[in-house]
Tab-separated table of C-alpha atoms in Angstrom:
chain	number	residue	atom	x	y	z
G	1	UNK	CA	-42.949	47.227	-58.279
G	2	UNK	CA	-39.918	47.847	-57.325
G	3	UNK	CA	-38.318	46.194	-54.212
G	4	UNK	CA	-35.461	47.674	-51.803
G	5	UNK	CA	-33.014	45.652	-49.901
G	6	UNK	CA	-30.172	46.315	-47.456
G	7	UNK	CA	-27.843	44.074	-45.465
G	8	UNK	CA	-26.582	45.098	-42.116
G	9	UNK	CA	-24.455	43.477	-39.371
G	10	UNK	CA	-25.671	39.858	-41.585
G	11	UNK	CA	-28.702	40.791	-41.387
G	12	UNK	CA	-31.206	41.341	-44.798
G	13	UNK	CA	-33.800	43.736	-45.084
G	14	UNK	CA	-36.277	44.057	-47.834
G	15	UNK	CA	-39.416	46.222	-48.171
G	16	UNK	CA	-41.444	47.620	-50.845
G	17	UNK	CA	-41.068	51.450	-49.255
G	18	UNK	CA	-37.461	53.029	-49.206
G	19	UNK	CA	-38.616	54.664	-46.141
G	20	UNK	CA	-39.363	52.143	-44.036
G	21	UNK	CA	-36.311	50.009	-44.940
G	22	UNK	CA	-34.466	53.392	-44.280
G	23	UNK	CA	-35.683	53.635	-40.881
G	24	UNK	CA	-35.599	49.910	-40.177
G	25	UNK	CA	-31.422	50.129	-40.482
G	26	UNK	CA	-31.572	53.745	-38.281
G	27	UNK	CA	-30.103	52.392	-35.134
G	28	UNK	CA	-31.693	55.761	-34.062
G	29	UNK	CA	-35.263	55.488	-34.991
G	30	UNK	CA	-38.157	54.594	-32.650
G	31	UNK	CA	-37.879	50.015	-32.608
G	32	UNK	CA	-40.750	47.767	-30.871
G	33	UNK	CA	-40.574	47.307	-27.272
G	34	UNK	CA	-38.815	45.198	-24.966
G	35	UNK	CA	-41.974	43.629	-23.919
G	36	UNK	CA	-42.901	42.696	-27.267
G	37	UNK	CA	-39.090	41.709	-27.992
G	38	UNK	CA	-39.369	38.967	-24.841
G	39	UNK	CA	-42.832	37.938	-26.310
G	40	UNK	CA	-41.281	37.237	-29.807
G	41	UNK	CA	-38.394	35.250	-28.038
G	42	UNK	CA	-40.704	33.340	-26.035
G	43	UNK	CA	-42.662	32.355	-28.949
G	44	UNK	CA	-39.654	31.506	-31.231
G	45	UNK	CA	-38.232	29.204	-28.290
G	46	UNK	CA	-41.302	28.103	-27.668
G	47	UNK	CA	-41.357	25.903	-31.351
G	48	UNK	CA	-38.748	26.619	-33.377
G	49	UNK	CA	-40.055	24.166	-35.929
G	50	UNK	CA	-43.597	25.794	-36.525
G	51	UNK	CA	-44.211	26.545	-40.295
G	52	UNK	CA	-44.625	30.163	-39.219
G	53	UNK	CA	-44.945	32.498	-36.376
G	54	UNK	CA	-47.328	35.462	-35.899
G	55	UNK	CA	-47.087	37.952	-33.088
G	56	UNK	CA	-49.456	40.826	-32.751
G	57	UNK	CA	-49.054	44.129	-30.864
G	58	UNK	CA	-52.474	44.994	-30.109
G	59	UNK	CA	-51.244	48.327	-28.253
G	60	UNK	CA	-51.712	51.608	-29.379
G	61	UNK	CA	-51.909	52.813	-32.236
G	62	UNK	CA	-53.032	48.907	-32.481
G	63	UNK	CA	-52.834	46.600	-35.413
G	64	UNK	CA	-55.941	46.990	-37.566
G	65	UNK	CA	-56.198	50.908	-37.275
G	66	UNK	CA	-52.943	51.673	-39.620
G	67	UNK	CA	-55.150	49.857	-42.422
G	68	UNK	CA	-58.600	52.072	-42.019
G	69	UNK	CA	-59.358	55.963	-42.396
G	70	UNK	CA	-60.981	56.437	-39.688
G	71	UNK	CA	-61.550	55.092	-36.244
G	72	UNK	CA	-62.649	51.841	-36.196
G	73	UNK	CA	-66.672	51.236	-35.215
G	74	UNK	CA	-68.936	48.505	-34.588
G	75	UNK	CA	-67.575	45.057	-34.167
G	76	UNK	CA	-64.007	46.402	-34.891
G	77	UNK	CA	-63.918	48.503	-32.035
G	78	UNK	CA	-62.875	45.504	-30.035
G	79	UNK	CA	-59.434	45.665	-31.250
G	80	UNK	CA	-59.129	48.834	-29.385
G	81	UNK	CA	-60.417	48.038	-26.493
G	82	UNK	CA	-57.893	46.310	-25.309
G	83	UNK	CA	-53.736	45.985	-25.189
G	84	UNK	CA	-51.457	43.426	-24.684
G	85	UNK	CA	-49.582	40.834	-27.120
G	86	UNK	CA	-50.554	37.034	-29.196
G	87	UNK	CA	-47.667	34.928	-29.810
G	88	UNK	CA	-49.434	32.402	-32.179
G	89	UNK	CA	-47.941	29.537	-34.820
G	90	UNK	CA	-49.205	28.040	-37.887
G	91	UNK	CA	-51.122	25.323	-38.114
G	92	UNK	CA	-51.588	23.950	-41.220
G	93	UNK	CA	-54.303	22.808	-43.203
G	94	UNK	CA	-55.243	22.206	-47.174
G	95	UNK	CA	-58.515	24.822	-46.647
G	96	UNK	CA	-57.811	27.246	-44.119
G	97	UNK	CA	-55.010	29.489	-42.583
G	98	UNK	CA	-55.027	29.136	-39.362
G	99	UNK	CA	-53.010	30.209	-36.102
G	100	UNK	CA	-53.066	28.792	-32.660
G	101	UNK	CA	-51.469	30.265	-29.586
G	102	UNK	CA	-51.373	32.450	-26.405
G	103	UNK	CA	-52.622	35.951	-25.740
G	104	UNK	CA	-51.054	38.097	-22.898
G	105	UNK	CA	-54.041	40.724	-22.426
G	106	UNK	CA	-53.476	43.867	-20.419
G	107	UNK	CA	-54.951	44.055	-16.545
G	108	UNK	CA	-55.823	47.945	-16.806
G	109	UNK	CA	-58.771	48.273	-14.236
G	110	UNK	CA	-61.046	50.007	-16.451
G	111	UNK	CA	-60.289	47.231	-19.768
G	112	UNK	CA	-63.373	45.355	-20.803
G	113	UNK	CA	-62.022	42.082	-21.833
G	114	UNK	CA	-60.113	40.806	-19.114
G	115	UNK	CA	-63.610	40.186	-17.310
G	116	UNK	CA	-63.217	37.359	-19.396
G	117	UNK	CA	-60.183	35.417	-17.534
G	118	UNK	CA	-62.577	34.643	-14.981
G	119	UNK	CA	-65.577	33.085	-17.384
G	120	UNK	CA	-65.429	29.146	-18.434
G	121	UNK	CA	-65.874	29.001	-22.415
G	122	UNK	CA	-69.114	28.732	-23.489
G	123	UNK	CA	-70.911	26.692	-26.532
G	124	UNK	CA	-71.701	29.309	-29.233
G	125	UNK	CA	-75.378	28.799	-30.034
G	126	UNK	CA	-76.013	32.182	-31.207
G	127	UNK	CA	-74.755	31.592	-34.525
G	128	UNK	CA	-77.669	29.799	-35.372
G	129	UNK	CA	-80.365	32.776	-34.968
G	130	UNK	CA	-77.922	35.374	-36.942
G	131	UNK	CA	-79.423	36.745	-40.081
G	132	UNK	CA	-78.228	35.590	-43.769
G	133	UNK	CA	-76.507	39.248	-44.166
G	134	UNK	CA	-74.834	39.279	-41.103
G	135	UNK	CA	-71.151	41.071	-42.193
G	136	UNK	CA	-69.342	40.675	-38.559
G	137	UNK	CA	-70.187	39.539	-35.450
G	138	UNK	CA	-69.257	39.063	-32.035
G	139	UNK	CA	-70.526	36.511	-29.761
G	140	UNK	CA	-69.373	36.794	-25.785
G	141	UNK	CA	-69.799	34.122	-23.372
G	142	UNK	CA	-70.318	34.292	-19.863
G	143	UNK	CA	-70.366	30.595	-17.544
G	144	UNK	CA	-70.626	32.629	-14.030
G	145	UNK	CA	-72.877	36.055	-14.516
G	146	UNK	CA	-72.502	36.417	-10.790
G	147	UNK	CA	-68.564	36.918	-11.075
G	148	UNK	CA	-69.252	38.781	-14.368
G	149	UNK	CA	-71.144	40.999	-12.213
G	150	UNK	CA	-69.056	41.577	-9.981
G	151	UNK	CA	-66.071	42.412	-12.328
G	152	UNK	CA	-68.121	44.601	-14.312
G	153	UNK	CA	-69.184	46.554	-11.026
G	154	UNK	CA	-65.128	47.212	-10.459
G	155	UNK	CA	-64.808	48.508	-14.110
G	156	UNK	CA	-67.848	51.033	-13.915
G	157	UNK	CA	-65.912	51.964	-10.680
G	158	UNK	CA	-62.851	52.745	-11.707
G	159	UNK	CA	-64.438	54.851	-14.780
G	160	UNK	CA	-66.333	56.579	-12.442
G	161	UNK	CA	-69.724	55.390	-13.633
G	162	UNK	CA	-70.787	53.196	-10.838
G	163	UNK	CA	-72.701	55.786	-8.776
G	164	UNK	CA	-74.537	57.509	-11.996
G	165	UNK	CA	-75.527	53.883	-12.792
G	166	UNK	CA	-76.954	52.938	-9.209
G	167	UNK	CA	-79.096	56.005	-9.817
G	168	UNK	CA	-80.210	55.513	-12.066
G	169	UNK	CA	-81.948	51.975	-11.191
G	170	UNK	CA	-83.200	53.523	-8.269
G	171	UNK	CA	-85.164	56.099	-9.896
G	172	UNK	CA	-86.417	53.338	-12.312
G	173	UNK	CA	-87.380	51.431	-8.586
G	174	UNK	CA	-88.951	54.819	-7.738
G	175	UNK	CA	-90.752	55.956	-10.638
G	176	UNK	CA	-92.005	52.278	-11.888
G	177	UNK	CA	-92.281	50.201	-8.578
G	178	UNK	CA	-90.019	47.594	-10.814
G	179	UNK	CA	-87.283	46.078	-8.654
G	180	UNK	CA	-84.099	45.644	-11.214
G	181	UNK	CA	-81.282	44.581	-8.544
G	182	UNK	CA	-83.880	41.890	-7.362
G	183	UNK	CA	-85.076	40.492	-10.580
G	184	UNK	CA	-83.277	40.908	-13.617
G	185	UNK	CA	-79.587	39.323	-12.922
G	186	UNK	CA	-81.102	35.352	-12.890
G	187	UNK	CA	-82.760	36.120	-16.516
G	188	UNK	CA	-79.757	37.054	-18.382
G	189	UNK	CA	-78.173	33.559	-19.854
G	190	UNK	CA	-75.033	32.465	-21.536
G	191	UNK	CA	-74.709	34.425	-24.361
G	192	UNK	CA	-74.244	37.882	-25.954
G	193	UNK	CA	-73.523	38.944	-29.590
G	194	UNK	CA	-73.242	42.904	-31.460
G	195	UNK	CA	-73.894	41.497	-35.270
G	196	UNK	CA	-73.193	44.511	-38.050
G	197	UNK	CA	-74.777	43.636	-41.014
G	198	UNK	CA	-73.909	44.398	-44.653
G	199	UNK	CA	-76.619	47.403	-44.612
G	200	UNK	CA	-74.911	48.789	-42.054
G	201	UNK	CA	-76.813	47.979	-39.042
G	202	UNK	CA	-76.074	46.914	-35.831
G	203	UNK	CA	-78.205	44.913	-33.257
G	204	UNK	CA	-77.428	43.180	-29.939
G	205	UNK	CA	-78.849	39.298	-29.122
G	206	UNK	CA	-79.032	38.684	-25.835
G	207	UNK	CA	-80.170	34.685	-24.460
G	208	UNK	CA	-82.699	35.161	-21.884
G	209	UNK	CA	-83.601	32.313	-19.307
G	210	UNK	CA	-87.101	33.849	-18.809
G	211	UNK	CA	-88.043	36.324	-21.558
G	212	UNK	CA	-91.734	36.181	-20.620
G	213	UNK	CA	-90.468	37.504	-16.933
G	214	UNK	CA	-88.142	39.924	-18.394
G	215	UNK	CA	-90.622	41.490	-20.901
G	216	UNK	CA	-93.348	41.683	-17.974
G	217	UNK	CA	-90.719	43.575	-16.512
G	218	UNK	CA	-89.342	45.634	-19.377
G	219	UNK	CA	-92.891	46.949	-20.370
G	220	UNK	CA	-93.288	49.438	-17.604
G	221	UNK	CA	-90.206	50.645	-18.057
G	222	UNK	CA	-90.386	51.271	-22.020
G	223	UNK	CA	-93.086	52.693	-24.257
G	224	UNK	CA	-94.862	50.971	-27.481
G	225	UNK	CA	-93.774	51.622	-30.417
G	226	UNK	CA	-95.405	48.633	-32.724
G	227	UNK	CA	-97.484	45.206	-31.791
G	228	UNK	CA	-93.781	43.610	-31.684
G	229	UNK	CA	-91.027	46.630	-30.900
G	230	UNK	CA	-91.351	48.418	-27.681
G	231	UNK	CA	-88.889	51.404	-27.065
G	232	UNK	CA	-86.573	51.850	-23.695
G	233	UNK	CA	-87.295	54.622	-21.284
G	234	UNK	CA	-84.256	54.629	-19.250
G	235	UNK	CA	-80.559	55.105	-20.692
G	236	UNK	CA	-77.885	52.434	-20.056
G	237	UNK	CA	-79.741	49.875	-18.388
G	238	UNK	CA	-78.380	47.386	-20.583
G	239	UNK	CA	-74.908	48.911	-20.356
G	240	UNK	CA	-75.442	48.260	-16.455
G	241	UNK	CA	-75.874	44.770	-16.295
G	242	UNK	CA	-74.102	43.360	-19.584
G	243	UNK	CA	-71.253	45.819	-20.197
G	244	UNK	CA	-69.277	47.224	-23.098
G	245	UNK	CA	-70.840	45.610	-26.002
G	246	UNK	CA	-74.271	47.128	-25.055
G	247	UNK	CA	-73.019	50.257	-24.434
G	248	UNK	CA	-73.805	52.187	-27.905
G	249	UNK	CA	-77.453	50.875	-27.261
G	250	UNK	CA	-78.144	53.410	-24.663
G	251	UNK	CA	-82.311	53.477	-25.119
G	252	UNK	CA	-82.788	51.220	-27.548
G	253	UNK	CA	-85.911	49.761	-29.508
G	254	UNK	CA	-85.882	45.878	-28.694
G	255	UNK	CA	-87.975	42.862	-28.915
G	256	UNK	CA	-88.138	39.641	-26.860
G	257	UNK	CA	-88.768	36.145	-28.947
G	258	UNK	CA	-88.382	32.620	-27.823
G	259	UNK	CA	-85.840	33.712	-25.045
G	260	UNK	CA	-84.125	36.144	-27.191
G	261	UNK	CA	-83.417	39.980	-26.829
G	262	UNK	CA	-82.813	42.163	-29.370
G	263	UNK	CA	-81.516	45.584	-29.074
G	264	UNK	CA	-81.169	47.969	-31.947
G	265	UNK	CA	-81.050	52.024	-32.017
G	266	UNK	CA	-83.454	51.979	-34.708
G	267	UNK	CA	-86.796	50.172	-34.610
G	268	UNK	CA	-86.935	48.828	-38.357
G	269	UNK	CA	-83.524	46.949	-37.842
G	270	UNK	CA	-85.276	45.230	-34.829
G	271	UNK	CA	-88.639	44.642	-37.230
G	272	UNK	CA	-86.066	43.192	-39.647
G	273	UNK	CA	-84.466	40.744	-37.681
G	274	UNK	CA	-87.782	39.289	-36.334
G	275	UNK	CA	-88.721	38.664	-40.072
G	276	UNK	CA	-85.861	37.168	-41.499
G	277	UNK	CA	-85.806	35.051	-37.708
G	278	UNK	CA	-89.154	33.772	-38.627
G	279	UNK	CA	-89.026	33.407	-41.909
G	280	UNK	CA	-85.622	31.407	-41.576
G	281	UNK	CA	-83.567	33.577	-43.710
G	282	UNK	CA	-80.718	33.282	-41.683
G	283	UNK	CA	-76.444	32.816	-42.038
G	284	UNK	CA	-76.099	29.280	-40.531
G	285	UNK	CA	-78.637	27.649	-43.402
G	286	UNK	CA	-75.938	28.215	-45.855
G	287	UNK	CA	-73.125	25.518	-47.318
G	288	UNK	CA	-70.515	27.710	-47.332
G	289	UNK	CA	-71.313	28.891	-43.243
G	290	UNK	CA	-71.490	24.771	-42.419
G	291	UNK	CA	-68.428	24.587	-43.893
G	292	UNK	CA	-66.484	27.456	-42.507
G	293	UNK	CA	-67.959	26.325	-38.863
G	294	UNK	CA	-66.768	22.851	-38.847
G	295	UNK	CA	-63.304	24.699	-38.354
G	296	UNK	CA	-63.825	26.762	-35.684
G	297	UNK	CA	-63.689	26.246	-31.996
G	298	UNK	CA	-67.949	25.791	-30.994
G	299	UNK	CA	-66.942	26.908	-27.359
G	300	UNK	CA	-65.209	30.182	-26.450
G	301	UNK	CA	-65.638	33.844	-24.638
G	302	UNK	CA	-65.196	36.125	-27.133
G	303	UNK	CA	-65.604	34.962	-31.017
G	304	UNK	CA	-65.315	37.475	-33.283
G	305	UNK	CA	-66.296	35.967	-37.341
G	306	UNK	CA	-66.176	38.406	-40.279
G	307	UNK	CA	-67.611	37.610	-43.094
G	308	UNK	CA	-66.337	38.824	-45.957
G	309	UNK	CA	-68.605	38.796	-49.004
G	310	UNK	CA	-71.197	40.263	-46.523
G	311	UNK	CA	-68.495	42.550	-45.536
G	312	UNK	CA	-66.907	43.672	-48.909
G	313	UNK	CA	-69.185	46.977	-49.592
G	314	UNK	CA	-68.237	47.758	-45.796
G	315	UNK	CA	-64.800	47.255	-46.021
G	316	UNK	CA	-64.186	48.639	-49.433
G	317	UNK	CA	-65.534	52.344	-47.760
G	318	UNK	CA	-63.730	52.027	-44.574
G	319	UNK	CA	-59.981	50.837	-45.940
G	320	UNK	CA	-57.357	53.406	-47.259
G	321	UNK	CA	-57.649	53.413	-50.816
G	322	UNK	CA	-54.510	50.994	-50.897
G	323	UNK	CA	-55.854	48.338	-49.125
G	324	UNK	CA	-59.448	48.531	-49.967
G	325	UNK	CA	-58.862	48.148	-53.902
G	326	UNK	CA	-57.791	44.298	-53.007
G	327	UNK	CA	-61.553	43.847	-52.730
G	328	UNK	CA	-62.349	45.523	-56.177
G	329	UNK	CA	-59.772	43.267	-57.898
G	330	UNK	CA	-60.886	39.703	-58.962
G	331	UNK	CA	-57.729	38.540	-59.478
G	332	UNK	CA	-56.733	38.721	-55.793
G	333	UNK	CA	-56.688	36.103	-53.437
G	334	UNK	CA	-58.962	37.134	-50.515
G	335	UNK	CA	-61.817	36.557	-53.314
G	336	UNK	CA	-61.350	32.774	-52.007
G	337	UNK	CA	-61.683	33.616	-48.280
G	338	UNK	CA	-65.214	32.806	-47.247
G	339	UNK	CA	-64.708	34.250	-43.854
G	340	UNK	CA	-62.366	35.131	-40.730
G	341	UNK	CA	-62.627	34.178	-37.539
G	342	UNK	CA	-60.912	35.275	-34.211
G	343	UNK	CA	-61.234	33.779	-30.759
């Protein structure tokens, strides 16, 4: 291919595209923003040693969508739910890239994620019940569900959804005699996860402290749909007490096992994950998962993993043509990357 350069004021430029190296010498054309200029400085001062630096801009249009024809879904939505800046540095290993550093996350009243600068990390045990196909997943962890509460409460307030919420629980109190506000906040545990799996699917595990209390509670307020899935009456009732990731499961089919929820929009998803949970067919039994996991971080708040031979039929229909025919090609590198992981 053929590669462009241009030196300016002692400074090179190279780039594959003519354009963009055009545009990158305009003094006149649109540059990054101060705030991400004082985050680069900040990071280069900060070690100006490390073997490399990586900054992200995760504000708008962010830095994943440029790479995907359409809007990102499922797990990936999280890198839009959110702005602010990473200023990260290269830490280097024989068997994995990896990147270590500091996030600046935006305080916008109505953003998801910074619910989590008031959590403690959290061990990730949830990794250990996700099925063998799992393609991404995101696990969140939450030390203080009181305080999670509470900042969750000021979000649906400041979107306006507080007071269609509240209704809705009391005409669930009404209608059903069941008492959410009083008995459903001490069953919720430590951890949630939305896993999308290489069919396509997506489910939501939830750790219960009592999931014999909280399906005794659940079953008047849901209808049967099998001996083992049941299907949700009310909307967003989930969405109400555990927040954004829940939120596409509005009535869901679910299932309760050995203090686990599971929340799908389709009832054979939920019928699938109980049988490859029982039957053991799941991610964690594999070499190349106990491998991958002995270099990540076991405790966090948010841990997103993608995996990407799970991933690659996914991936391969969602990239721009460009990118997504580095997955068809089996002399490219990412054919050795077992997985990614973000925390």
């Amino acid at each position: 291919r053929t590669f462009y350069i241009g030196i300016d004021n002692g400074i090179a430029r190279g780039s594959f595209s003519a354009g963009l190296l055009n545009q990158s010498i305009d003094r006149k054309s649109k540059k990054i923003s101060q705030a991400f200029i004082r985050e680069i400085n900040a990071g280069l001062n900060k070690d100006a040693n490390a073997l490399a630096h990586l900054f992200i801009n995760y504000n708008k249009p962010g830095f994943l969508k440029p790479y995907f024809k359409r809007k990102l879904s499922d797990n990936l939505e999280l890198f839009e739910s959110f702005s602010g800046y990473s200023s990260l540095e290269m830490n280097y290993k024989t068997d994995v890239m990896m990147f270590n550093g500091i996030s600046r996350i935006s305080s916008a009243a109505d953003s998801y994620i910074p619910v989590f600068l008031n959590q403690k990390p959290v061990k990730n045990t949830n990794k250990l019940v996700m099925p063998y196909n799992t393609a991404s997943s995101i696990t969140y962890g939450i030390s203080d569900y009181v305080r999670y509460k509470k900042d969750l409460d000021l979000i649906f307030q400041t979107r306006a959804e507080l007071d269609t919420l509240k209704k809705q629980i009391e005409a669930i109190k009404s209608e059903t005699g069941i008492n959410p506000e009083r008995d459903m906040p001490g069953l919720w545990s430590k951890e949630m996860s939305t896993i999308h799996l290489s069919t396509s699917e997506s489910l939501a595990i939830i750790r219960l402290s009592d999931g014999s209390k909280l399906q005794f509670l659940l079953d008047p307020l849901s209808s049967f749909y099998s001996p083992t899935v049941r299907r949700m009456n009310y909307s967003n009732l989930f969405y109400y007490y555990l927040g954004d990731p829940v939120k596409r499961f509005s009535k869901p089919f679910f299932s309760i096992t050995d203090n686990l929820l599971i929340l799908s929009n389709s009832p054979s998803s939920v019928q699938r994950f109980l049988n490859d949970y029982n039957s053991g067919r799941l991610i964690y039994k594999t070499e190349a998962f106990v491998q991958f996991d002995q270099l990540v971080a076991d405790q966090s708040n948010v841990s997103f993993v993608l995996y990407l031979s799970n991933a690659e039929i996914l991936l391969r229909n969602s990239l721009k043509s460009n990118y997504s025919q580095n997955f068809r090609s089996k002399n490219y590198g990412i054919k050795d990357m077992y997985a990614l992981s973000y925390q």
